[in-house]
Each structure stands twice: as structure tokens, then as C-alpha cells.
mmCIF file of C-alpha atoms in Angstrom:
data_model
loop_
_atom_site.group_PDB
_atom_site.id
_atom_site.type_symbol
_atom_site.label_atom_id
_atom_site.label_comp_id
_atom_site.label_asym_id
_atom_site.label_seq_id
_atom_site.Cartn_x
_atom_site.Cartn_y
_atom_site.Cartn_z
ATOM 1 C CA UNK A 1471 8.307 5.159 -13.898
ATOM 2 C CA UNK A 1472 7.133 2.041 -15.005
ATOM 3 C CA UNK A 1473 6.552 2.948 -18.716
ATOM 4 C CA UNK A 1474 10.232 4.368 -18.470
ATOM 5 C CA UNK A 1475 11.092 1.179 -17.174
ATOM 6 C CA UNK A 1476 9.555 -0.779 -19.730
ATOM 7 C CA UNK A 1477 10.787 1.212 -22.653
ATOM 8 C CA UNK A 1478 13.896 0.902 -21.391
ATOM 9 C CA UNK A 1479 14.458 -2.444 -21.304
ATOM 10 C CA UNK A 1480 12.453 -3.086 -24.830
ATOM 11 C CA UNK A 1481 14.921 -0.564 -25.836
ATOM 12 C CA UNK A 1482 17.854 -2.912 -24.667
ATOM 13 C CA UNK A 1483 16.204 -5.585 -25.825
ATOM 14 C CA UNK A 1484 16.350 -7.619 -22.469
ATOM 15 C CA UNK A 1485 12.259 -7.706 -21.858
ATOM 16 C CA UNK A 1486 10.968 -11.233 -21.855
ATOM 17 C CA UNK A 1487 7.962 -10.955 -20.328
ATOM 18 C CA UNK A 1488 4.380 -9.249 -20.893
ATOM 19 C CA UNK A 1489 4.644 -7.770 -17.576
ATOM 20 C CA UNK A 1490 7.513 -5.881 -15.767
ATOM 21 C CA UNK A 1491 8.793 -8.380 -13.027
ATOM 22 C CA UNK A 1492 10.373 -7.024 -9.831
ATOM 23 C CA UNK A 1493 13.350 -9.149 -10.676
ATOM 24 C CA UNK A 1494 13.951 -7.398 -14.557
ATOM 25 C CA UNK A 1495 13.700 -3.635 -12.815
ATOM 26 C CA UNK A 1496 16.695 -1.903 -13.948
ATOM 27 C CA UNK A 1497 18.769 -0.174 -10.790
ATOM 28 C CA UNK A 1498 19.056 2.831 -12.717
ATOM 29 C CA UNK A 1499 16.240 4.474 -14.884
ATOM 30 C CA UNK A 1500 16.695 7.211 -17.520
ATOM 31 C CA UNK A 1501 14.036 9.315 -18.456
ATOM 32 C CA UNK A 1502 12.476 13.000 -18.104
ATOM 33 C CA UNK A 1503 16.048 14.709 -18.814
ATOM 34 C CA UNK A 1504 16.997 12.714 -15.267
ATOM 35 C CA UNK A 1505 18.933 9.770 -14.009
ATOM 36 C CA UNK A 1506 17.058 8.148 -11.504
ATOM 37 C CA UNK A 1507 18.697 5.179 -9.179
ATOM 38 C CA UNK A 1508 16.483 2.627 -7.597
ATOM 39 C CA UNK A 1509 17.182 1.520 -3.809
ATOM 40 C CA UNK A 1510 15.824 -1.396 -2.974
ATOM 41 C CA UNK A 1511 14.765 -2.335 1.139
ATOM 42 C CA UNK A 1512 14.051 -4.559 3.721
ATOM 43 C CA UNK A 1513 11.128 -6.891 2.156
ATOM 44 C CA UNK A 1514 8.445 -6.839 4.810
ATOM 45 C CA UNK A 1515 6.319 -10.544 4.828
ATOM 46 C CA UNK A 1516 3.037 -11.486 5.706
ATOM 47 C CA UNK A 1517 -0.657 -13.149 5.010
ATOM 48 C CA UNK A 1518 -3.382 -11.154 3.619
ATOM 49 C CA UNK A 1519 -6.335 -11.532 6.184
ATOM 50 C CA UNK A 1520 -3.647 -12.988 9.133
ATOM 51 C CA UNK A 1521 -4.191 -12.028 12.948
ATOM 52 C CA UNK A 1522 -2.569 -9.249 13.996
ATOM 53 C CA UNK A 1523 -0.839 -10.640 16.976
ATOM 54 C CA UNK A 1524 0.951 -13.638 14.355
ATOM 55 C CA UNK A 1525 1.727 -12.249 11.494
ATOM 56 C CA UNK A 1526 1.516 -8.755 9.378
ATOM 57 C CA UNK A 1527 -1.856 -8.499 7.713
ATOM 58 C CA UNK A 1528 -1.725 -6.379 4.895
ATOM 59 C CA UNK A 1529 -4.092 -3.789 6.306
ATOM 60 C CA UNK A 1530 -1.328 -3.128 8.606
ATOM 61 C CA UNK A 1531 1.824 -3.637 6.723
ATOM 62 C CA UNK A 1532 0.614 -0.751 4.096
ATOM 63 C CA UNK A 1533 0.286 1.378 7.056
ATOM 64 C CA UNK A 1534 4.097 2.322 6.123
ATOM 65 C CA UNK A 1535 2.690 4.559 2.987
ATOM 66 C CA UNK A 1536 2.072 7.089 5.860
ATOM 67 C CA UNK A 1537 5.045 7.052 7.517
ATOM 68 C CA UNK A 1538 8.407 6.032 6.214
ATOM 69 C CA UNK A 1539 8.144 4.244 2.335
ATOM 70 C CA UNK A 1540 7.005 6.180 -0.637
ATOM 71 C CA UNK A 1541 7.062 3.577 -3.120
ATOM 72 C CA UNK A 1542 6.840 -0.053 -2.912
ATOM 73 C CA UNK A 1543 6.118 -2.813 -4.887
ATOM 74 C CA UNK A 1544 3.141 -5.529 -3.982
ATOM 75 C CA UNK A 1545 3.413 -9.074 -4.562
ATOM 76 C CA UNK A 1546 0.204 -11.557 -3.994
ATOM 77 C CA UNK A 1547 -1.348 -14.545 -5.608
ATOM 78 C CA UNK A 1548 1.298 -13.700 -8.509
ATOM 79 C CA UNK A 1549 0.637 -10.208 -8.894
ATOM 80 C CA UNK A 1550 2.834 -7.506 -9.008
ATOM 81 C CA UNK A 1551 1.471 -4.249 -7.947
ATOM 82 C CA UNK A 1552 2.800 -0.778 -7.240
ATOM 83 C CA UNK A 1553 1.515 0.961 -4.062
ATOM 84 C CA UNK A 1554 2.650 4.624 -3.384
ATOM 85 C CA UNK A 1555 2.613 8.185 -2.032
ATOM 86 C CA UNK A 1556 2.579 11.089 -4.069
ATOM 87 C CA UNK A 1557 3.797 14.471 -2.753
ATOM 88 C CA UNK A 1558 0.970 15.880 -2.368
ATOM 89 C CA UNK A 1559 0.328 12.919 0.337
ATOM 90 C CA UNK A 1560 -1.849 11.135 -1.553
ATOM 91 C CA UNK A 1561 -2.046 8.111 -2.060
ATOM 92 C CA UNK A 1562 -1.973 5.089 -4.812
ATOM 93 C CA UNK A 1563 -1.496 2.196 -6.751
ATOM 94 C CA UNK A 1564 -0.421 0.960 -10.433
ATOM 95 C CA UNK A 1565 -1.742 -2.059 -11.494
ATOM 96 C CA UNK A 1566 -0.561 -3.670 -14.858
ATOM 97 C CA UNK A 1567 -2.690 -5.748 -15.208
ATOM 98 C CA UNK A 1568 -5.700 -6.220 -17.501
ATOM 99 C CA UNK A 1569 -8.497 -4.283 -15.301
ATOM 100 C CA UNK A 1570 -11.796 -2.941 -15.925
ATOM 101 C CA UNK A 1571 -12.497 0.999 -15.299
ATOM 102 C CA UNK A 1572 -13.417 0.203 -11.829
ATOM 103 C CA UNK A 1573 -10.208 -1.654 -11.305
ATOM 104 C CA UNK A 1574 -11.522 -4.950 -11.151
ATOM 105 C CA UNK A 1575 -10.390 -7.854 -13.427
ATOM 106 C CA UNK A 1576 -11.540 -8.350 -16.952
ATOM 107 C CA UNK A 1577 -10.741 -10.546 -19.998
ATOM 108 C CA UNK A 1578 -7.646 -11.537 -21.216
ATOM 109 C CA UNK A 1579 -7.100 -8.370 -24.132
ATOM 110 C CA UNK A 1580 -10.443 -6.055 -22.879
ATOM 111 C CA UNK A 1581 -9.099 -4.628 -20.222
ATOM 112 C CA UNK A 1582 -6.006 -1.831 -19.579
ATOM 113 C CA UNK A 1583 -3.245 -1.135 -16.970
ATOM 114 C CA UNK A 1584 -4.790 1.257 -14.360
ATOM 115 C CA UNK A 1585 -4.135 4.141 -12.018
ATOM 116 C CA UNK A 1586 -5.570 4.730 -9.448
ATOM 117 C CA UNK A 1587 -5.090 8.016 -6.463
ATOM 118 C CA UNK A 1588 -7.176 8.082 -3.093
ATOM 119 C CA UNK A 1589 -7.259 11.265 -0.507
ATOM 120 C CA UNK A 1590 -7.128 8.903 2.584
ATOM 121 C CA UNK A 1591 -4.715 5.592 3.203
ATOM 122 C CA UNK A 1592 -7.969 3.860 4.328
ATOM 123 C CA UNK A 1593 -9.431 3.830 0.931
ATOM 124 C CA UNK A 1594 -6.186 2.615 -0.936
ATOM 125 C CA UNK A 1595 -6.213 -0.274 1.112
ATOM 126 C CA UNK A 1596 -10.273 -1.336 0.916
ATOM 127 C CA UNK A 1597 -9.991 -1.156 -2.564
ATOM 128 C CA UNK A 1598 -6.528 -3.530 -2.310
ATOM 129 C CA UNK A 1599 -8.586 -5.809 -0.088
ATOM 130 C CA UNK A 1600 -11.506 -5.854 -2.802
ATOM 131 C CA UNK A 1601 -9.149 -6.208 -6.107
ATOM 132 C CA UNK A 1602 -7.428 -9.451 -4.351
ATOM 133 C CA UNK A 1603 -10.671 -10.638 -3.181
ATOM 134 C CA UNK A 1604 -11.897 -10.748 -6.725
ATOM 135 C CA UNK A 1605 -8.878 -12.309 -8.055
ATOM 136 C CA UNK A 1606 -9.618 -15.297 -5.287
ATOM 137 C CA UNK A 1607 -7.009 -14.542 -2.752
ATOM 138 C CA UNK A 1608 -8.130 -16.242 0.703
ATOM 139 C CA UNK A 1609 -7.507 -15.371 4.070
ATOM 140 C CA UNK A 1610 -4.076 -17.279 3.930
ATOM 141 C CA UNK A 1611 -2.396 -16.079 1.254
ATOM 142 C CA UNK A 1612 1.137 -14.770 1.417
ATOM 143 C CA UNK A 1613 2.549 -11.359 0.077
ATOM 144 C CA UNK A 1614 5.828 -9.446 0.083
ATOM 145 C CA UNK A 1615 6.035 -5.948 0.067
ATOM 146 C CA UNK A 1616 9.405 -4.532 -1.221
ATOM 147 C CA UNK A 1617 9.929 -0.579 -0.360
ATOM 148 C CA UNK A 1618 11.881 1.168 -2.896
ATOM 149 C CA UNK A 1619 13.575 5.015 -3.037
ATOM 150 C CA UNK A 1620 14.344 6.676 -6.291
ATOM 151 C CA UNK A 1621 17.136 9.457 -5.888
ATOM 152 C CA UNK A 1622 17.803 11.553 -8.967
ATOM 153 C CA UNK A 1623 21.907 11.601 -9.767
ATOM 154 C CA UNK A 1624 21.696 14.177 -12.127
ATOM 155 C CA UNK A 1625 20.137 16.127 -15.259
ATOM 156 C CA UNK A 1626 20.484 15.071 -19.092
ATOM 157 C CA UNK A 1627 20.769 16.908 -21.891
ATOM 158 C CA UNK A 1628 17.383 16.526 -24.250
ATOM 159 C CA UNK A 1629 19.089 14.223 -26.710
ATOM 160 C CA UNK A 1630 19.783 11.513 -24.751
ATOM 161 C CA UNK A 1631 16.301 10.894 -23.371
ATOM 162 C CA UNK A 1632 15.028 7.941 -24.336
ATOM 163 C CA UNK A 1633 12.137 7.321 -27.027
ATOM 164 C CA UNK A 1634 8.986 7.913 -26.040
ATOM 165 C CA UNK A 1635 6.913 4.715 -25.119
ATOM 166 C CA UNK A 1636 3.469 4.542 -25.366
ATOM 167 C CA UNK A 1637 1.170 3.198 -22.281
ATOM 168 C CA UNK A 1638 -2.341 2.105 -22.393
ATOM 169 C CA UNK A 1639 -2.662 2.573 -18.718
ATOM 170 C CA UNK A 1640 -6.129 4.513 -17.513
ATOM 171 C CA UNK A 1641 -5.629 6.679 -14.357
ATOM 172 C CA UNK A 1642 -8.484 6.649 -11.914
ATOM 173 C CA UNK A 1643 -8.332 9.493 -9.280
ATOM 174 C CA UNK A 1644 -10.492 8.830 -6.475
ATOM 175 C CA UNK A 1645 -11.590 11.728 -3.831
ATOM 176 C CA UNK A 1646 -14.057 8.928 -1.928
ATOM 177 C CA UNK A 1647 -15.486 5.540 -2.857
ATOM 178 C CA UNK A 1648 -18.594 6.951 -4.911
ATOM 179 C CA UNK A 1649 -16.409 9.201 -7.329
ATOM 180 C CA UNK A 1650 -14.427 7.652 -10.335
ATOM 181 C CA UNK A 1651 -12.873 10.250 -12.900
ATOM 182 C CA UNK A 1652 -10.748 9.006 -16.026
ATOM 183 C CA UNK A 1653 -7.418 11.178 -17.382
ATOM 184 C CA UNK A 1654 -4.692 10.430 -19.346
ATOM 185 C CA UNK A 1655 -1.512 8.792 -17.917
ATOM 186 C CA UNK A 1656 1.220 11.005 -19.166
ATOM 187 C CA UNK A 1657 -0.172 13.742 -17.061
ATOM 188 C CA UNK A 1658 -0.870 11.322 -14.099
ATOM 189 C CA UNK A 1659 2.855 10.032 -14.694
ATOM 190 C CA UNK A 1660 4.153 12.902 -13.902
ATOM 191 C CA UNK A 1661 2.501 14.101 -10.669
ATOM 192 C CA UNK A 1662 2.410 10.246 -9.121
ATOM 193 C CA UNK A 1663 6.747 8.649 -10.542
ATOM 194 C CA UNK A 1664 8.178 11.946 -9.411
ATOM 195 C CA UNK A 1665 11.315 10.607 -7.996
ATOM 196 C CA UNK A 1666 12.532 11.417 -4.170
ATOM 197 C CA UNK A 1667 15.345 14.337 -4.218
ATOM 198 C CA UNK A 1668 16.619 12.752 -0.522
ATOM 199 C CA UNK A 1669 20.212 11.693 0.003
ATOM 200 C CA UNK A 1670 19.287 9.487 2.376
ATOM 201 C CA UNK A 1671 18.734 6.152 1.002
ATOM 202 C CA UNK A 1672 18.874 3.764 4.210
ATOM 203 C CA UNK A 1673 15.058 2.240 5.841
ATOM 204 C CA UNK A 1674 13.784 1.371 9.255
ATOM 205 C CA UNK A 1675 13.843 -2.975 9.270
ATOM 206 C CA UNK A 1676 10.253 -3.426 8.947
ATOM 207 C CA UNK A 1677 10.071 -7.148 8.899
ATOM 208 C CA UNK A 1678 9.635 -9.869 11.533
ATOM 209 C CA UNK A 1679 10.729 -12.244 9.188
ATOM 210 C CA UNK A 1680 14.620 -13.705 8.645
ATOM 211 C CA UNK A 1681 16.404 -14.178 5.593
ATOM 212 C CA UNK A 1682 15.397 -17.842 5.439
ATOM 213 C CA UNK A 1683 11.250 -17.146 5.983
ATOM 214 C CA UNK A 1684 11.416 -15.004 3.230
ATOM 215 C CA UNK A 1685 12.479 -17.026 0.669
ATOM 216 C CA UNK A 1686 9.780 -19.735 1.851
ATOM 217 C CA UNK A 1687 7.318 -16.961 1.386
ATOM 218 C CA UNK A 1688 7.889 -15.842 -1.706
ATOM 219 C CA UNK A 1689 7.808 -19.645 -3.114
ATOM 220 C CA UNK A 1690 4.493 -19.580 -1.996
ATOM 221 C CA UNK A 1691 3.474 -16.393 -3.393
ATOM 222 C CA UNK A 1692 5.002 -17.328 -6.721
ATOM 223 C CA UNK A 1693 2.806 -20.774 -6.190
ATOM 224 C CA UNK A 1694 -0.374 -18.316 -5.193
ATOM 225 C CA UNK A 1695 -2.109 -18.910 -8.620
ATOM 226 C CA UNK A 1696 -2.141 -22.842 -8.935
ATOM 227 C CA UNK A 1697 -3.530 -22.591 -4.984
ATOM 228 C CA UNK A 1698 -5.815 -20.259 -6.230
ATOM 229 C CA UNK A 1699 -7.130 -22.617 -8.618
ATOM 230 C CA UNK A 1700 -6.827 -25.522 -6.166
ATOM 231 C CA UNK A 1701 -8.964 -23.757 -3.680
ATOM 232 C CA UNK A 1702 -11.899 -22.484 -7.075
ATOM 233 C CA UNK A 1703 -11.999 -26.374 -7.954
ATOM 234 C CA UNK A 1704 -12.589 -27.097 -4.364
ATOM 235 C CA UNK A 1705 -15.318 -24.538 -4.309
ATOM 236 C CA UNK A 1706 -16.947 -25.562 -7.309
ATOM 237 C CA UNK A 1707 -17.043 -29.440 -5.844
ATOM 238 C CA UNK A 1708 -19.052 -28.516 -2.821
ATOM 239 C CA UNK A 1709 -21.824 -26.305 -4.499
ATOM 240 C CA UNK A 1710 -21.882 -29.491 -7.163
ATOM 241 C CA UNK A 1711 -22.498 -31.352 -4.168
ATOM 242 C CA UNK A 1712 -25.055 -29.609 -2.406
ATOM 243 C CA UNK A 1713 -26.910 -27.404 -5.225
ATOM 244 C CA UNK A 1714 -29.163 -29.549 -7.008
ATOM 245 C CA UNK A 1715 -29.756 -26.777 -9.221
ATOM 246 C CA UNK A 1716 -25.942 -26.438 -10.631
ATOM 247 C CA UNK A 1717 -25.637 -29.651 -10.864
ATOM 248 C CA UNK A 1718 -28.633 -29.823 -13.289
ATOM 249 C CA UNK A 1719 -26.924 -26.823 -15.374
ATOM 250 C CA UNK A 1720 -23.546 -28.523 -14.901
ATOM 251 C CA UNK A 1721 -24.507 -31.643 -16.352
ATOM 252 C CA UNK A 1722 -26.682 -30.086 -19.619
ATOM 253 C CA UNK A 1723 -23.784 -28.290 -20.125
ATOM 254 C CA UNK A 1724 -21.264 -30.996 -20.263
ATOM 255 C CA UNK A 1725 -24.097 -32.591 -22.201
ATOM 256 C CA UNK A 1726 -24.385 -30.101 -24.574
ATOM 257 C CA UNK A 1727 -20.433 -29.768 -25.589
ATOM 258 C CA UNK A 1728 -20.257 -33.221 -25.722
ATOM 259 C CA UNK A 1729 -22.631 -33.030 -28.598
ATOM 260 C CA UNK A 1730 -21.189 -29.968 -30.254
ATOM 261 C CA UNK A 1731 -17.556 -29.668 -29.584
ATOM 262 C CA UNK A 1732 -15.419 -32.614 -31.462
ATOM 263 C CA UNK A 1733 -12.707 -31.244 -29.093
ATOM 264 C CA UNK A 1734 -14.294 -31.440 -25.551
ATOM 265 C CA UNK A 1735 -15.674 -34.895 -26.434
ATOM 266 C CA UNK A 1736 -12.727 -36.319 -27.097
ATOM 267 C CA UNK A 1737 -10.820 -34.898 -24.242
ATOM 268 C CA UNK A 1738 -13.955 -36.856 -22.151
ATOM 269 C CA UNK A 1739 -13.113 -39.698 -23.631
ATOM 270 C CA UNK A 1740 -9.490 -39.427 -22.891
ATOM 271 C CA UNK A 1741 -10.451 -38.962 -19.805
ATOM 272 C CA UNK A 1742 -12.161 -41.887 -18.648
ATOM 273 C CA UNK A 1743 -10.372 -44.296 -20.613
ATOM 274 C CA UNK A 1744 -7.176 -42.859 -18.545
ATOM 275 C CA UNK A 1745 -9.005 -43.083 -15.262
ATOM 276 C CA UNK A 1746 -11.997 -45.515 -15.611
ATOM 277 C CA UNK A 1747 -11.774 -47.993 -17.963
ATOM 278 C CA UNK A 1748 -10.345 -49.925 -14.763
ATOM 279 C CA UNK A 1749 -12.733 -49.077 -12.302
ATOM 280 C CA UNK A 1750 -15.168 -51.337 -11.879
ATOM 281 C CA UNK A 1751 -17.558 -48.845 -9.709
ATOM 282 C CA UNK A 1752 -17.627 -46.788 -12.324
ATOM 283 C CA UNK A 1753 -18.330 -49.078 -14.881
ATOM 284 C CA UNK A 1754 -21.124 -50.921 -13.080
ATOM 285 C CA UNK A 1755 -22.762 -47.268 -12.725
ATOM 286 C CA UNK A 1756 -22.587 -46.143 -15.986
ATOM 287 C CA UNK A 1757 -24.231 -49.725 -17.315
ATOM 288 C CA UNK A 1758 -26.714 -49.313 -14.721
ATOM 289 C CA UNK A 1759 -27.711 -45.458 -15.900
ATOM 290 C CA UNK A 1760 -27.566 -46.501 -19.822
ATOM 291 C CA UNK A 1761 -30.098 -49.431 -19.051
ATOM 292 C CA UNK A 1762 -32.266 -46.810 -16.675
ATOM 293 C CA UNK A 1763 -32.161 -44.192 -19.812
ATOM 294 C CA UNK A 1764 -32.999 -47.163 -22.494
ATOM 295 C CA UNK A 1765 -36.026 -48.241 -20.786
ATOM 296 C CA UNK A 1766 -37.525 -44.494 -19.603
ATOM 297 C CA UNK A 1767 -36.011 -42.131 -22.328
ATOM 298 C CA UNK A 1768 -37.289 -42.893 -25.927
ATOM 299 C CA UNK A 1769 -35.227 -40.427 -27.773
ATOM 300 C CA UNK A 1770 -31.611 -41.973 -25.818
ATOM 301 C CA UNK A 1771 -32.889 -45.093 -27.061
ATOM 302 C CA UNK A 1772 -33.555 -44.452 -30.665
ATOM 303 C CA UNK A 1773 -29.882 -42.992 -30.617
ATOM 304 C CA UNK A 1774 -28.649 -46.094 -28.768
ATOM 305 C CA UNK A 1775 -30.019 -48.315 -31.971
ATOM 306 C CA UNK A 1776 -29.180 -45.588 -34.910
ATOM 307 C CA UNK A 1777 -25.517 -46.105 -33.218
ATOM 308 C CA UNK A 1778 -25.694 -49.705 -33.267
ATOM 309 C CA UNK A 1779 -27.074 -50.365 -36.309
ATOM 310 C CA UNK A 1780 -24.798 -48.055 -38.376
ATOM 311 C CA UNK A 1781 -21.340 -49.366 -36.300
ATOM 312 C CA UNK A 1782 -22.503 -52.669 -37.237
ATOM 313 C CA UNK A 1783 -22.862 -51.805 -41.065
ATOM 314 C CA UNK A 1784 -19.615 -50.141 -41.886
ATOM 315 C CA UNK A 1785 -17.380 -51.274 -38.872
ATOM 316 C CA UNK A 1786 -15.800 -54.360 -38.770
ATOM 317 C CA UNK A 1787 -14.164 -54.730 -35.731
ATOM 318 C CA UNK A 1788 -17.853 -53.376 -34.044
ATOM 319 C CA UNK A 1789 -19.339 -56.099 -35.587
ATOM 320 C CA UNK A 1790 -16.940 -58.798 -34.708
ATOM 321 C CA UNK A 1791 -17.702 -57.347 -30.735
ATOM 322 C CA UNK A 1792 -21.530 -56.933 -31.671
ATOM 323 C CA UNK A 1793 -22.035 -61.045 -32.630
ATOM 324 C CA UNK A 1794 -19.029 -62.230 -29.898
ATOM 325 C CA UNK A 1795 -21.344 -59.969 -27.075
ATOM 326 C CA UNK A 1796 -24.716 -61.871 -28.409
ATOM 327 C CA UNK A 1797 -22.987 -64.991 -28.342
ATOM 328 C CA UNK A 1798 -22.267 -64.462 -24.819
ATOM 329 C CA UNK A 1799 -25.848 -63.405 -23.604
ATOM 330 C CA UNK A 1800 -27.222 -65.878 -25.469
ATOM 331 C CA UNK A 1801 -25.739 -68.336 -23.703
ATOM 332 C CA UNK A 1802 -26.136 -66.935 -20.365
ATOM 333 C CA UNK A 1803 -29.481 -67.169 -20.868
ATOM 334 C CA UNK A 1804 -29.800 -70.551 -22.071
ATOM 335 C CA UNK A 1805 -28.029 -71.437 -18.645
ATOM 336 C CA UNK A 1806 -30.277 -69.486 -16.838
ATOM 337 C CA UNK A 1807 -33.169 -71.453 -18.328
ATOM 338 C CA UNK A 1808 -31.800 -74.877 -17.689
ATOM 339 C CA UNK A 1809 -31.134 -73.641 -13.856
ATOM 340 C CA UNK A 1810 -34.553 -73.144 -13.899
ATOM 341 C CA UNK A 1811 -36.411 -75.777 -15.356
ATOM 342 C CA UNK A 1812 -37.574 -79.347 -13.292
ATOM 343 C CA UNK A 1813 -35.341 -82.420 -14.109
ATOM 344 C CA UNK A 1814 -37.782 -84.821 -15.598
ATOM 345 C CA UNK A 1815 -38.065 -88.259 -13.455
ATOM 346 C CA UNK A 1816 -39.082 -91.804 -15.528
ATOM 347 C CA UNK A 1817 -42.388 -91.579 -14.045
ATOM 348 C CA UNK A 1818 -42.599 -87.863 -15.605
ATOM 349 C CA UNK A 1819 -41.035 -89.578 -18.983
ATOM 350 C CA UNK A 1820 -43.194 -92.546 -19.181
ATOM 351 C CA UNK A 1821 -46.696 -90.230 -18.775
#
């Protein structure tokens, strides 16, 4: 259904996106010599990991597969997912996505959209709970699930089908946790996006939430990725803290594309010259780890020299700052001395 989908909005050239958004599915879907009209239904809110007595976890909240919804779509930390059940009562998701074999993400470009079919409802939802995991959902973070019906209107003739579209999606049916068996998706498309031949289109109200929660929810779950990468950077700062180690391989990193990459050293340079050229702390620190490194580290401080005698031969304005910042020691210096020294007395002058 969702390669029909896709093709036929390419087709009408209203696809914008590289994924299919819940917001560009069309309400009715041609395809398979059938018209097939989507339904949407109550939206049913929650928080991944939440308390049961609060709010719907989503353990809980895909309970629903088994009972009433057949199809629904899956929105967390700006995903969009497709959970269902088949009718042979089993049970599924579609994840467009770039995913490895095992469903887990990959690189932007190795990966493909996958498929994958459980026996038991149990199973569909540990491996949810492990895919979001990976992707860095925490405990707190909000989803929507949308329950959809598909009724079939009526049958087309062969010619006005629409072009076939190609899918690079990998189907992954799953008997238990230990077994993973690739197919292709055409044949996997047609036993899982069978559409519902039920004329009754109305659902139970499955959510606790008003109009006006909702909406607040699903701003957060649209703004799911930047906390994502809020929460990472957070993450990253403590171990940096506390992990002498990483910091070591943090550092001779930055070190390292500092000396390589023209790019990242100038973005480093940006960046302190946007936040502490004015900082005096930071300043005093630095001048007090170039002078440590001078004195202990002989290769920094044959650099240190090859950098200031070269700037001196073919810059200018270096050189103009070079003889002003001797000028200014110099004299420092010479008023240090003078602090120090006795004032003679005409006894001391006439000896």
C-alpha cells in the first residue's frame, strides 16, 4: 500500500518529500485492479516508556493490533512507521526508513526500507522498543498512533491500473527472535496491504487525550529529533567529564583535524573568535597552557618559532604586532627592574 501510495502521488506529481508523510496520504488509493478508500481514526497519544497509571506507554497502546485496528500508522522521534495485522493474524511493521537487515539503523544511502512479520504481538513490540531505542528515543518521548481502515469501493478494469513502481523495501518474516529470513516485497505486499472488505468504517475512542493535548503532542513529536540531539550532546558532555580516557581520544582527535582539515580549523576558529575572544577566563587559560607546552614540549615549541619567524618575514601587519608586543614587555620589564633595585643614598654615591 505504501509503494501504491507513493507511485501515486509521483504519478500526480504532488510528492515533495523522500518519505511518505501521514499528512500527503491520498484518501483514496488505486492499485491491484481495486479502489481502495482510506479511513482515518481517533489518534491515540502517549510517551514511550510512561507509567501505566499516567499515560499510554506504547507497550500498551499497540495492544489494539489484537483487538480492534488493523492498520495504523506510528509516529516517534520523527519517524513514521506502519504497524499492522495481516489476516492470517500476524503481525507487523513497515519501516521506510534506511535500515540494516536486522532492522536497525544504518547510513544515510546503505541501508533499505524494511518489512518485517512476527507470529506473536509480543515480539512486534520488543523489536519496536529496540529500533527506537537505537534511534535515541528516551523514556519521555511522545508518539501518536493513528488507526486507519482501507475498504475496497470497487474493481478496475486492467488498463487503468497504475504503472508499476519499483520498491527497494526488504521483507523480514520473523517466526521468533533467533530466525531472520529475506523475500521479495511484491510477494510480501500482497499477503501484508490486503485491504479490509468491512462496511463498517467507525472505531472505539481509544484516546485519553482531547483535541487540544493532541496537537501539543504532536509538536513535540515533530520536535523529537532536535531533543534527540539535545539529550546525545548532553550525553557526550558527561562521559567527557568523567572518562579520562575519551577525553584523551576526544582531544587527539580535534587535534588531529585541526591539522588536516582546512575546513574544521577554520570553523574552530570561528568559533572562538565568536564566543571567546571576550572572555577573559578563557583567554588567561589558553596563555597559561601555550606557556606550559613551550617550556615542556620541544616539538610545540619549534612550531611556535617556525610560525613566528615566517609571519614576521612575509606579514606586515604580524610584524607591526610582533615589534609593538616587544616594545611592551620590554618595558614592563625595565619597570620591574627599577621596582626592584635600592635607591642609592649620598653616602652610597660618595663611596
Amino acid at each position: 500500500m505504501y509503494t501504491l501510495a507513493l507511485g501515486q502521488l509521483n504519478v500526480e506529481g504532488q510528492k515533495v518529500d523522500i518519505f511518505l508523510n501521514t499528512d500527503e496520504l491520498p484518501p483514496v488509493l488505486i492499485g491491484n485492479r481495486q479502489q481502495h478508500i482510506m479511513t482515518r481514526c481517533q489518534s491515540i497519544s502517549g510517551v514511550f516508556k510512561a507509567p501505566t497509571l499516567l499515560n499510554n506507554n506504547l507497550a500498551d497502546v499497540l495492544q489494539c493490533l489484537s483487538a480492534e485496528v488493523n492498520y495504523a500508522l506510528l509516529i516517534m522521534s520523527s519517524m513514521y512507521i506502519a504497524v499492522f495485522q495481516d489476516r492470517h493474524r500476524r503481525y507487523g511493521y513497515f519501516d521506510p526508513h534506511s535500515r540494516q537487515p536486522d532492522g536497525l539503523p544504518s547510513g544515510f544511502g546503505s541501508g533499505t526500507a524494511v518489512v518485517f512479520i512476527f507470529t506473536h504481538l509480543s515480539d512486534l513490540i520488543t523489536k519496536l522498543v529496540t529500533l527506537f531505542r537505537a534511534v535515541g528515543s528516551g523514556p519521555n518521548a511522545s508518539f501518536e498512533l493513528t488507526p486507519v481502515q482501507f475498504q475496497t469501493v470497487d474493481e478496475l478494469s486492467g488498463g487503468e491500473n497504475l504503472p508499476h513502481v519499483e520498491s527497494n523495501a526488504d521483507v523480514v518474516p520473523v517466526a521468533g527472535q533467533q530466525e531472520l529470513h529475506m523475500s521479495s516485497l511484491p510477494r510480501a505486499e500482497s499477503e501484508v496491504t490486503s485491504p479490509i472488505k468491512s462496511n463498517c468504517i467507525t472505531m472505539p475512542n481509544l484516546s485519553k487525550s482531547n483535541k487540544q493535548e493532541r496537537i501539543k503532542l504532536k509538536r513535540r513529536v515533530l520536535k523529537g529529533e532536535k531533543k534527540v540531539a539535545v539529550d546525545k550532546n548532553a550525553k557526550q558532555r558527561e562521559r567527557y567529564a568523567k572518562d579520562k580516557s575519551y577525553q584523551q581520544c576526544k582531544k587527539s582527535w580535534i587535534v588531529d583535524q585541526y591539522r588536516q582539515d582546512p575546513e574544521f580549523k577554520q570553523r574552530r576558529r570561528s568559533y572562538y573568535n565568536r564566543y571567546c575572544a571576550d572572555n577573559v577566563e578563557i583567554k588567561q587559560r589558553q596563555r597559561s597552557y601555550h606557556k606550559k607546552c613551550y617550556q615542556s614540549d620541544v616539538e610545540f615549541k619549534q612550531r611556535q618559532r617556525s610560525y613566528v619567524k615566517n609571519g614576521y618575514q612575509s606579514d606586515a601587519e604580524f610584524k607591526q604586532r610582533q615589534r609593538l608586543y616587544i616594545k611592551t614587555v620590554t618595558k614592563v620589564m625595565q619597570s620591574s627592574n627599577r621596582d626592584k633595585c635600592p635607591t642609592l643614598t649620598a653616602d652610597t654615591q660618595m663611596i
